[in-house]
Amino acid sequence: QVQLVESGGGLVQTGGSLRLSCAASGSLFSIDAMGWYRQAPGKERELVATITTGGRANYADSDSVKGRFTISRDNAKNTVYLQMNSLKPEDTAVYYCNANGELGPFRRFDAWGQGTQVTVSS
């Protein structure tokens, strides 16, 4: 079992910043990609950003987060972060952490966190 625990969400005014954290724990052998997704009310869950073990980041194709959000990870702590700056009301959503990797030989996992609410007031 792999558990992902997110923290750092909350209420912030337009233009403010938040830093989300997600720590992975459990009987895992290795973690490959970690990432953040978000789901706004009435919309489908969408990619925000992912990052590989080596630190290569991939952001959503749209310009919605590029230049404002930065994903990073601490492999020693099995933790991924999302620094969100210049927040806008349209960033309001539940943010979910995702991680995939190996539990052992030929056993992979793909886990999700419980989600953390980010609300940006205008």
PDB file of N, CA, C and O in Angstrom, residues 17-75:
ATOM      1  N   SER A  17       0.121  33.542  -3.068  1.00  0.00           N
ATOM      2  CA  SER A  17       0.891  32.329  -3.311  1.00  0.00           C
ATOM      3  C   SER A  17       0.525  31.242  -2.314  1.00  0.00           C
ATOM      4  O   SER A  17       0.123  31.533  -1.183  1.00  0.00           O
ATOM      5  N   LEU A  18       0.683  30.021  -2.746  1.00  0.00           N
ATOM      6  CA  LEU A  18       0.549  28.852  -1.893  1.00  0.00           C
ATOM      7  C   LEU A  18       1.575  27.821  -2.321  1.00  0.00           C
ATOM      8  O   LEU A  18       1.973  27.776  -3.487  1.00  0.00           O
ATOM      9  N   ARG A  19       1.981  26.999  -1.370  1.00  0.00           N
ATOM     10  CA  ARG A  19       2.888  25.893  -1.673  1.00  0.00           C
ATOM     11  C   ARG A  19       2.250  24.605  -1.200  1.00  0.00           C
ATOM     12  O   ARG A  19       2.008  24.433  -0.001  1.00  0.00           O
ATOM     13  N   LEU A  20       1.986  23.720  -2.135  1.00  0.00           N
ATOM     14  CA  LEU A  20       1.424  22.415  -1.817  1.00  0.00           C
ATOM     15  C   LEU A  20       2.556  21.404  -1.637  1.00  0.00           C
ATOM     16  O   LEU A  20       3.567  21.468  -2.325  1.00  0.00           O
ATOM     17  N   SER A  21       2.328  20.484  -0.723  1.00  0.00           N
ATOM     18  CA  SER A  21       3.283  19.395  -0.498  1.00  0.00           C
ATOM     19  C   SER A  21       2.535  18.075  -0.552  1.00  0.00           C
ATOM     20  O   SER A  21       1.354  17.995  -0.192  1.00  0.00           O
ATOM     21  N   CYS A  22       3.230  17.043  -0.970  1.00  0.00           N
ATOM     22  CA  CYS A  22       2.648  15.703  -1.007  1.00  0.00           C
ATOM     23  C   CYS A  22       3.741  14.704  -0.672  1.00  0.00           C
ATOM     24  O   CYS A  22       4.738  14.606  -1.397  1.00  0.00           O
ATOM     25  N   ALA A  23       3.538  13.974   0.413  1.00  0.00           N
ATOM     26  CA  ALA A  23       4.525  12.997   0.858  1.00  0.00           C
ATOM     27  C   ALA A  23       3.996  11.590   0.630  1.00  0.00           C
ATOM     28  O   ALA A  23       2.860  11.273   1.008  1.00  0.00           O
ATOM     29  N   ALA A  24       4.827  10.760   0.039  1.00  0.00           N
ATOM     30  CA  ALA A  24       4.478   9.361  -0.208  1.00  0.00           C
ATOM     31  C   ALA A  24       5.083   8.481   0.866  1.00  0.00           C
ATOM     32  O   ALA A  24       6.223   8.694   1.295  1.00  0.00           O
ATOM     33  N   SER A  25       4.308   7.502   1.291  1.00  0.00           N
ATOM     34  CA  SER A  25       4.805   6.557   2.282  1.00  0.00           C
ATOM     35  C   SER A  25       4.189   5.195   2.023  1.00  0.00           C
ATOM     36  O   SER A  25       3.236   5.061   1.260  1.00  0.00           O
ATOM     37  N   GLY A  26       4.750   4.193   2.699  1.00  0.00           N
ATOM     38  CA  GLY A  26       4.229   2.842   2.546  1.00  0.00           C
ATOM     39  C   GLY A  26       5.279   1.890   2.029  1.00  0.00           C
ATOM     40  O   GLY A  26       6.469   2.215   1.958  1.00  0.00           O
ATOM     41  N   SER A  27       4.818   0.731   1.622  1.00  0.00           N
ATOM     42  CA  SER A  27       5.730  -0.325   1.175  1.00  0.00           C
ATOM     43  C   SER A  27       6.049  -0.159  -0.306  1.00  0.00           C
ATOM     44  O   SER A  27       5.608  -0.939  -1.148  1.00  0.00           O
ATOM     45  N   LEU A  28       6.817   0.858  -0.597  1.00  0.00           N
ATOM     46  CA  LEU A  28       7.176   1.089  -1.983  1.00  0.00           C
ATOM     47  C   LEU A  28       8.669   0.891  -2.181  1.00  0.00           C
ATOM     48  O   LEU A  28       9.456   1.120  -1.267  1.00  0.00           O
ATOM     49  N   PHE A  29       9.018   0.455  -3.363  1.00  0.00           N
ATOM     50  CA  PHE A  29      10.416   0.222  -3.695  1.00  0.00           C
ATOM     51  C   PHE A  29      11.043   1.439  -4.339  1.00  0.00           C
ATOM     52  O   PHE A  29      12.153   1.827  -4.007  1.00  0.00           O
ATOM     53  N   SER A  30      10.311   2.022  -5.274  1.00  0.00           N
ATOM     54  CA  SER A  30      10.819   3.221  -5.937  1.00  0.00           C
ATOM     55  C   SER A  30       9.650   4.015  -6.490  1.00  0.00           C
ATOM     56  O   SER A  30       8.582   3.477  -6.748  1.00  0.00           O
ATOM     57  N   ILE A  31       9.871   5.317  -6.645  1.00  0.00           N
ATOM     58  CA  ILE A  31       8.875   6.200  -7.235  1.00  0.00           C
ATOM     59  C   ILE A  31       9.422   6.730  -8.552  1.00  0.00           C
ATOM     60  O   ILE A  31      10.567   7.192  -8.608  1.00  0.00           O
ATOM     61  N   ASP A  32       8.637   6.645  -9.581  1.00  0.00           N
ATOM     62  CA  ASP A  32       9.030   7.210 -10.869  1.00  0.00           C
ATOM     63  C   ASP A  32       8.504   8.641 -10.944  1.00  0.00           C
ATOM     64  O   ASP A  32       9.032   9.529 -10.325  1.00  0.00           O
ATOM     65  N   ALA A  33       7.444   8.865 -11.667  1.00  0.00           N
ATOM     66  CA  ALA A  33       6.913  10.221 -11.797  1.00  0.00           C
ATOM     67  C   ALA A  33       5.999  10.581 -10.630  1.00  0.00           C
ATOM     68  O   ALA A  33       5.318   9.728 -10.074  1.00  0.00           O
ATOM     69  N   MET A  34       6.037  11.831 -10.259  1.00  0.00           N
ATOM     70  CA  MET A  34       5.090  12.401  -9.301  1.00  0.00           C
ATOM     71  C   MET A  34       4.472  13.623  -9.970  1.00  0.00           C
ATOM     72  O   MET A  34       5.096  14.247 -10.839  1.00  0.00           O
ATOM     73  N   GLY A  35       3.266  13.938  -9.569  1.00  0.00           N
ATOM     74  CA  GLY A  35       2.639  15.071 -10.241  1.00  0.00           C
ATOM     75  C   GLY A  35       1.445  15.627  -9.499  1.00  0.00           C
ATOM     76  O   GLY A  35       1.031  15.101  -8.457  1.00  0.00           O
ATOM     77  N   TRP A  36       0.936  16.701 -10.054  1.00  0.00           N
ATOM     78  CA  TRP A  36      -0.238  17.372  -9.508  1.00  0.00           C
ATOM     79  C   TRP A  36      -1.297  17.497 -10.598  1.00  0.00           C
ATOM     80  O   TRP A  36      -0.996  17.830 -11.751  1.00  0.00           O
ATOM     81  N   TYR A  37      -2.527  17.252 -10.201  1.00  0.00           N
ATOM     82  CA  TYR A  37      -3.689  17.432 -11.055  1.00  0.00           C
ATOM     83  C   TYR A  37      -4.675  18.285 -10.272  1.00  0.00           C
ATOM     84  O   TYR A  37      -4.577  18.403  -9.057  1.00  0.00           O
ATOM     85  N   ARG A  38      -5.643  18.850 -10.976  1.00  0.00           N
ATOM     86  CA  ARG A  38      -6.663  19.623 -10.277  1.00  0.00           C
ATOM     87  C   ARG A  38      -8.020  19.407 -10.925  1.00  0.00           C
ATOM     88  O   ARG A  38      -8.124  19.088 -12.102  1.00  0.00           O
ATOM     89  N   GLN A  39      -9.037  19.596 -10.105  1.00  0.00           N
ATOM     90  CA  GLN A  39     -10.406  19.445 -10.581  1.00  0.00           C
ATOM     91  C   GLN A  39     -11.251  20.569 -10.023  1.00  0.00           C
ATOM     92  O   GLN A  39     -11.438  20.664  -8.802  1.00  0.00           O
ATOM     93  N   ALA A  40     -11.736  21.406 -10.915  1.00  0.00           N
ATOM     94  CA  ALA A  40     -12.615  22.498 -10.531  1.00  0.00           C
ATOM     95  C   ALA A  40     -14.060  22.001 -10.546  1.00  0.00           C
ATOM     96  O   ALA A  40     -14.377  21.016 -11.215  1.00  0.00           O
ATOM     97  N   PRO A  41     -14.947  22.663  -9.830  1.00  0.00           N
ATOM     98  CA  PRO A  41     -16.358  22.239  -9.797  1.00  0.00           C
ATOM     99  C   PRO A  41     -16.944  22.157 -11.196  1.00  0.00           C
ATOM    100  O   PRO A  41     -16.818  23.085 -11.995  1.00  0.00           O
ATOM    101  N   GLY A  42     -17.556  21.029 -11.500  1.00  0.00           N
ATOM    102  CA  GLY A  42     -18.209  20.855 -12.783  1.00  0.00           C
ATOM    103  C   GLY A  42     -17.275  20.556 -13.930  1.00  0.00           C
ATOM    104  O   GLY A  42     -17.717  20.485 -15.082  1.00  0.00           O
ATOM    105  N   LYS A  43     -15.999  20.403 -13.644  1.00  0.00           N
ATOM    106  CA  LYS A  43     -15.018  20.134 -14.707  1.00  0.00           C
ATOM    107  C   LYS A  43     -14.289  18.826 -14.453  1.00  0.00           C
ATOM    108  O   LYS A  43     -14.304  18.289 -13.349  1.00  0.00           O
ATOM    109  N   GLU A  44     -13.644  18.328 -15.496  1.00  0.00           N
ATOM    110  CA  GLU A  44     -12.876  17.105 -15.361  1.00  0.00           C
ATOM    111  C   GLU A  44     -11.527  17.390 -14.706  1.00  0.00           C
ATOM    112  O   GLU A  44     -11.019  18.509 -14.757  1.00  0.00           O
ATOM    113  N   ARG A  45     -10.960  16.356 -14.131  1.00  0.00           N
ATOM    114  CA  ARG A  45      -9.636  16.488 -13.552  1.00  0.00           C
ATOM    115  C   ARG A  45      -8.634  16.739 -14.681  1.00  0.00           C
ATOM    116  O   ARG A  45      -8.670  16.089 -15.724  1.00  0.00           O
ATOM    117  N   GLU A  46      -7.722  17.673 -14.454  1.00  0.00           N
ATOM    118  CA  GLU A  46      -6.748  18.017 -15.484  1.00  0.00           C
ATOM    119  C   GLU A  46      -5.337  18.038 -14.916  1.00  0.00           C
ATOM    120  O   GLU A  46      -5.133  18.285 -13.729  1.00  0.00           O
ATOM    121  N   LEU A  47      -4.396  17.784 -15.806  1.00  0.00           N
ATOM    122  CA  LEU A  47      -2.995  17.820 -15.427  1.00  0.00           C
ATOM    123  C   LEU A  47      -2.557  19.244 -15.106  1.00  0.00           C
ATOM    124  O   LEU A  47      -2.916  20.189 -15.806  1.00  0.00           O
ATOM    125  N   VAL A  48      -1.760  19.369 -14.048  1.00  0.00           N
ATOM    126  CA  VAL A  48      -1.101  20.641 -13.757  1.00  0.00           C
ATOM    127  C   VAL A  48       0.380  20.507 -14.120  1.00  0.00           C
ATOM    128  O   VAL A  48       0.901  21.259 -14.931  1.00  0.00           O
ATOM    129  N   ALA A  49       1.036  19.520 -13.517  1.00  0.00           N
ATOM    130  CA  ALA A  49       2.455  19.323 -13.787  1.00  0.00           C
ATOM    131  C   ALA A  49       2.901  17.968 -13.266  1.00  0.00           C
ATOM    132  O   ALA A  49       2.320  17.448 -12.306  1.00  0.00           O
ATOM    133  N   THR A  50       3.918  17.403 -13.894  1.00  0.00           N
ATOM    134  CA  THR A  50       4.547  16.183 -13.411  1.00  0.00           C
ATOM    135  C   THR A  50       6.054  16.388 -13.381  1.00  0.00           C
ATOM    136  O   THR A  50       6.582  17.307 -14.021  1.00  0.00           O
ATOM    137  N   ILE A  51       6.728  15.514 -12.637  1.00  0.00           N
ATOM    138  CA  ILE A  51       8.179  15.613 -12.539  1.00  0.00           C
ATOM    139  C   ILE A  51       8.763  14.213 -12.396  1.00  0.00           C
ATOM    140  O   ILE A  51       8.213  13.377 -11.673  1.00  0.00           O
ATOM    141  N   THR A  52       9.850  13.963 -13.102  1.00  0.00           N
ATOM    142  CA  THR A  52      10.500  12.654 -13.040  1.00  0.00           C
ATOM    143  C   THR A  52      11.458  12.582 -11.858  1.00  0.00           C
ATOM    144  O   THR A  52      11.732  13.585 -11.190  1.00  0.00           O
ATOM    145  N   THR A  53      11.972  11.390 -11.641  1.00  0.00           N
ATOM    146  CA  THR A  53      12.951  11.203 -10.567  1.00  0.00           C
ATOM    147  C   THR A  53      14.156  12.114 -10.778  1.00  0.00           C
ATOM    148  O   THR A  53      14.742  12.629  -9.811  1.00  0.00           O
ATOM    149  N   GLY A  54      14.525  12.298 -12.026  1.00  0.00           N
ATOM    150  CA  GLY A  54      15.678  13.130 -12.344  1.00  0.00           C
ATOM    151  C   GLY A  54      15.402  14.618 -12.309  1.00  0.00           C
ATOM    152  O   GLY A  54      16.327  15.409 -12.538  1.00  0.00           O
ATOM    153  N   GLY A  55      14.153  15.004 -12.049  1.00  0.00           N
ATOM    154  CA  GLY A  55      13.838  16.419 -11.931  1.00  0.00           C
ATOM    155  C   GLY A  55      13.317  17.084 -13.184  1.00  0.00           C
ATOM    156  O   GLY A  55      13.171  18.308 -13.235  1.00  0.00           O
ATOM    157  N   ARG A  56      13.043  16.301 -14.210  1.00  0.00           N
ATOM    158  CA  ARG A  56      12.507  16.896 -15.432  1.00  0.00           C
ATOM    159  C   ARG A  56      11.031  17.175 -15.246  1.00  0.00           C
ATOM    160  O   ARG A  56      10.248  16.271 -14.986  1.00  0.00           O
ATOM    161  N   ALA A  57      10.660  18.422 -15.401  1.00  0.00           N
ATOM    162  CA  ALA A  57       9.280  18.845 -15.170  1.00  0.00           C
ATOM    163  C   ALA A  57       8.520  18.963 -16.489  1.00  0.00           C
ATOM    164  O   ALA A  57       9.080  19.345 -17.515  1.00  0.00           O
ATOM    165  N   ASN A  58       7.253  18.648 -16.395  1.00  0.00           N
ATOM    166  CA  ASN A  58       6.360  18.775 -17.542  1.00  0.00           C
ATOM    167  C   ASN A  58       5.108  19.491 -17.059  1.00  0.00           C
ATOM    168  O   ASN A  58       4.491  19.063 -16.083  1.00  0.00           O
ATOM    169  N   TYR A  59       4.756  20.568 -17.733  1.00  0.00           N
ATOM    170  CA  TYR A  59       3.590  21.342 -17.334  1.00  0.00           C
ATOM    171  C   TYR A  59       2.469  21.174 -18.354  1.00  0.00           C
ATOM    172  O   TYR A  59       2.697  20.810 -19.497  1.00  0.00           O
ATOM    173  N   ALA A  60       1.269  21.463 -17.913  1.00  0.00           N
ATOM    174  CA  ALA A  60       0.120  21.392 -18.798  1.00  0.00           C
ATOM    175  C   ALA A  60       0.405  22.195 -20.061  1.00  0.00           C
ATOM    176  O   ALA A  60       1.062  23.239 -20.010  1.00  0.00           O
ATOM    177  N   ASP A  61      -0.118  21.715 -21.187  1.00  0.00           N
ATOM    178  CA  ASP A  61       0.140  22.369 -22.458  1.00  0.00           C
ATOM    179  C   ASP A  61      -0.386  23.793 -22.509  1.00  0.00           C
ATOM    180  O   ASP A  61       0.194  24.661 -23.140  1.00  0.00           O
ATOM    181  N   SER A  62      -1.482  24.029 -21.841  1.00  0.00           N
ATOM    182  CA  SER A  62      -2.068  25.365 -21.903  1.00  0.00           C
ATOM    183  C   SER A  62      -1.199  26.355 -21.147  1.00  0.00           C
ATOM    184  O   SER A  62      -0.309  25.981 -20.400  1.00  0.00           O
ATOM    185  N   ASP A  63      -1.465  27.600 -21.355  1.00  0.00           N
ATOM    186  CA  ASP A  63      -0.708  28.657 -20.687  1.00  0.00           C
ATOM    187  C   ASP A  63      -1.273  28.964 -19.301  1.00  0.00           C
ATOM    188  O   ASP A  63      -0.871  29.933 -18.680  1.00  0.00           O
ATOM    189  N   SER A  64      -2.184  28.098 -18.845  1.00  0.00           N
ATOM    190  CA  SER A  64      -2.884  28.423 -17.607  1.00  0.00           C
ATOM    191  C   SER A  64      -1.970  28.467 -16.388  1.00  0.00           C
ATOM    192  O   SER A  64      -2.236  29.201 -15.451  1.00  0.00           O
ATOM    193  N   VAL A  65      -0.901  27.652 -16.396  1.00  0.00           N
ATOM    194  CA  VAL A  65      -0.049  27.612 -15.207  1.00  0.00           C
ATOM    195  C   VAL A  65       1.412  27.936 -15.501  1.00  0.00           C
ATOM    196  O   VAL A  65       2.175  28.231 -14.582  1.00  0.00           O
ATOM    197  N   LYS A  66       1.800  27.885 -16.749  1.00  0.00           N
ATOM    198  CA  LYS A  66       3.203  28.124 -17.086  1.00  0.00           C
ATOM    199  C   LYS A  66       3.638  29.506 -16.630  1.00  0.00           C
ATOM    200  O   LYS A  66       2.932  30.485 -16.812  1.00  0.00           O
ATOM    201  N   GLY A  67       4.794  29.547 -16.032  1.00  0.00           N
ATOM    202  CA  GLY A  67       5.342  30.803 -15.546  1.00  0.00           C
ATOM    203  C   GLY A  67       4.854  31.200 -14.172  1.00  0.00           C
ATOM    204  O   GLY A  67       5.402  32.105 -13.547  1.00  0.00           O
ATOM    205  N   ARG A  68       3.819  30.551 -13.691  1.00  0.00           N
ATOM    206  CA  ARG A  68       3.284  30.874 -12.362  1.00  0.00           C
ATOM    207  C   ARG A  68       3.486  29.737 -11.373  1.00  0.00           C
ATOM    208  O   ARG A  68       3.666  29.975 -10.182  1.00  0.00           O
ATOM    209  N   PHE A  69       3.402  28.495 -11.858  1.00  0.00           N
ATOM    210  CA  PHE A  69       3.529  27.326 -10.987  1.00  0.00           C
ATOM    211  C   PHE A  69       4.874  26.654 -11.233  1.00  0.00           C
ATOM    212  O   PHE A  69       5.350  26.581 -12.365  1.00  0.00           O
ATOM    213  N   THR A  70       5.457  26.132 -10.163  1.00  0.00           N
ATOM    214  CA  THR A  70       6.717  25.399 -10.262  1.00  0.00           C
ATOM    215  C   THR A  70       6.613  24.115  -9.466  1.00  0.00           C
ATOM    216  O   THR A  70       6.294  24.141  -8.272  1.00  0.00           O
ATOM    217  N   ILE A  71       6.887  22.997 -10.128  1.00  0.00           N
ATOM    218  CA  ILE A  71       6.880  21.698  -9.452  1.00  0.00           C
ATOM    219  C   ILE A  71       8.312  21.313  -9.115  1.00  0.00           C
ATOM    220  O   ILE A  71       9.246  21.585  -9.886  1.00  0.00           O
ATOM    221  N   SER A  72       8.489  20.688  -7.961  1.00  0.00           N
ATOM    222  CA  SER A  72       9.802  20.208  -7.552  1.00  0.00           C
ATOM    223  C   SER A  72       9.600  18.982  -6.675  1.00  0.00           C
ATOM    224  O   SER A  72       8.472  18.689  -6.262  1.00  0.00           O
ATOM    225  N   ARG A  73      10.685  18.276  -6.404  1.00  0.00           N
ATOM    226  CA  ARG A  73      10.566  17.090  -5.545  1.00  0.00           C
ATOM    227  C   ARG A  73      11.842  16.879  -4.767  1.00  0.00           C
ATOM    228  O   ARG A  73      12.928  17.283  -5.189  1.00  0.00           O
ATOM    229  N   ASP A  74      11.667  16.218  -3.642  1.00  0.00           N
ATOM    230  CA  ASP A  74      12.787  15.810  -2.798  1.00  0.00           C
ATOM    231  C   ASP A  74      12.752  14.292  -2.756  1.00  0.00           C
ATOM    232  O   ASP A  74      11.910  13.710  -2.056  1.00  0.00           O
ATOM    233  N   ASN A  75      13.612  13.664  -3.503  1.00  0.00           N
ATOM    234  CA  ASN A  75      13.584  12.200  -3.612  1.00  0.00           C
ATOM    235  C   ASN A  75      13.889  11.531  -2.272  1.00  0.00           C
ATOM    236  O   ASN A  75      13.342  10.469  -1.964  1.00  0.00           O
TER     237      ASN A  75
END
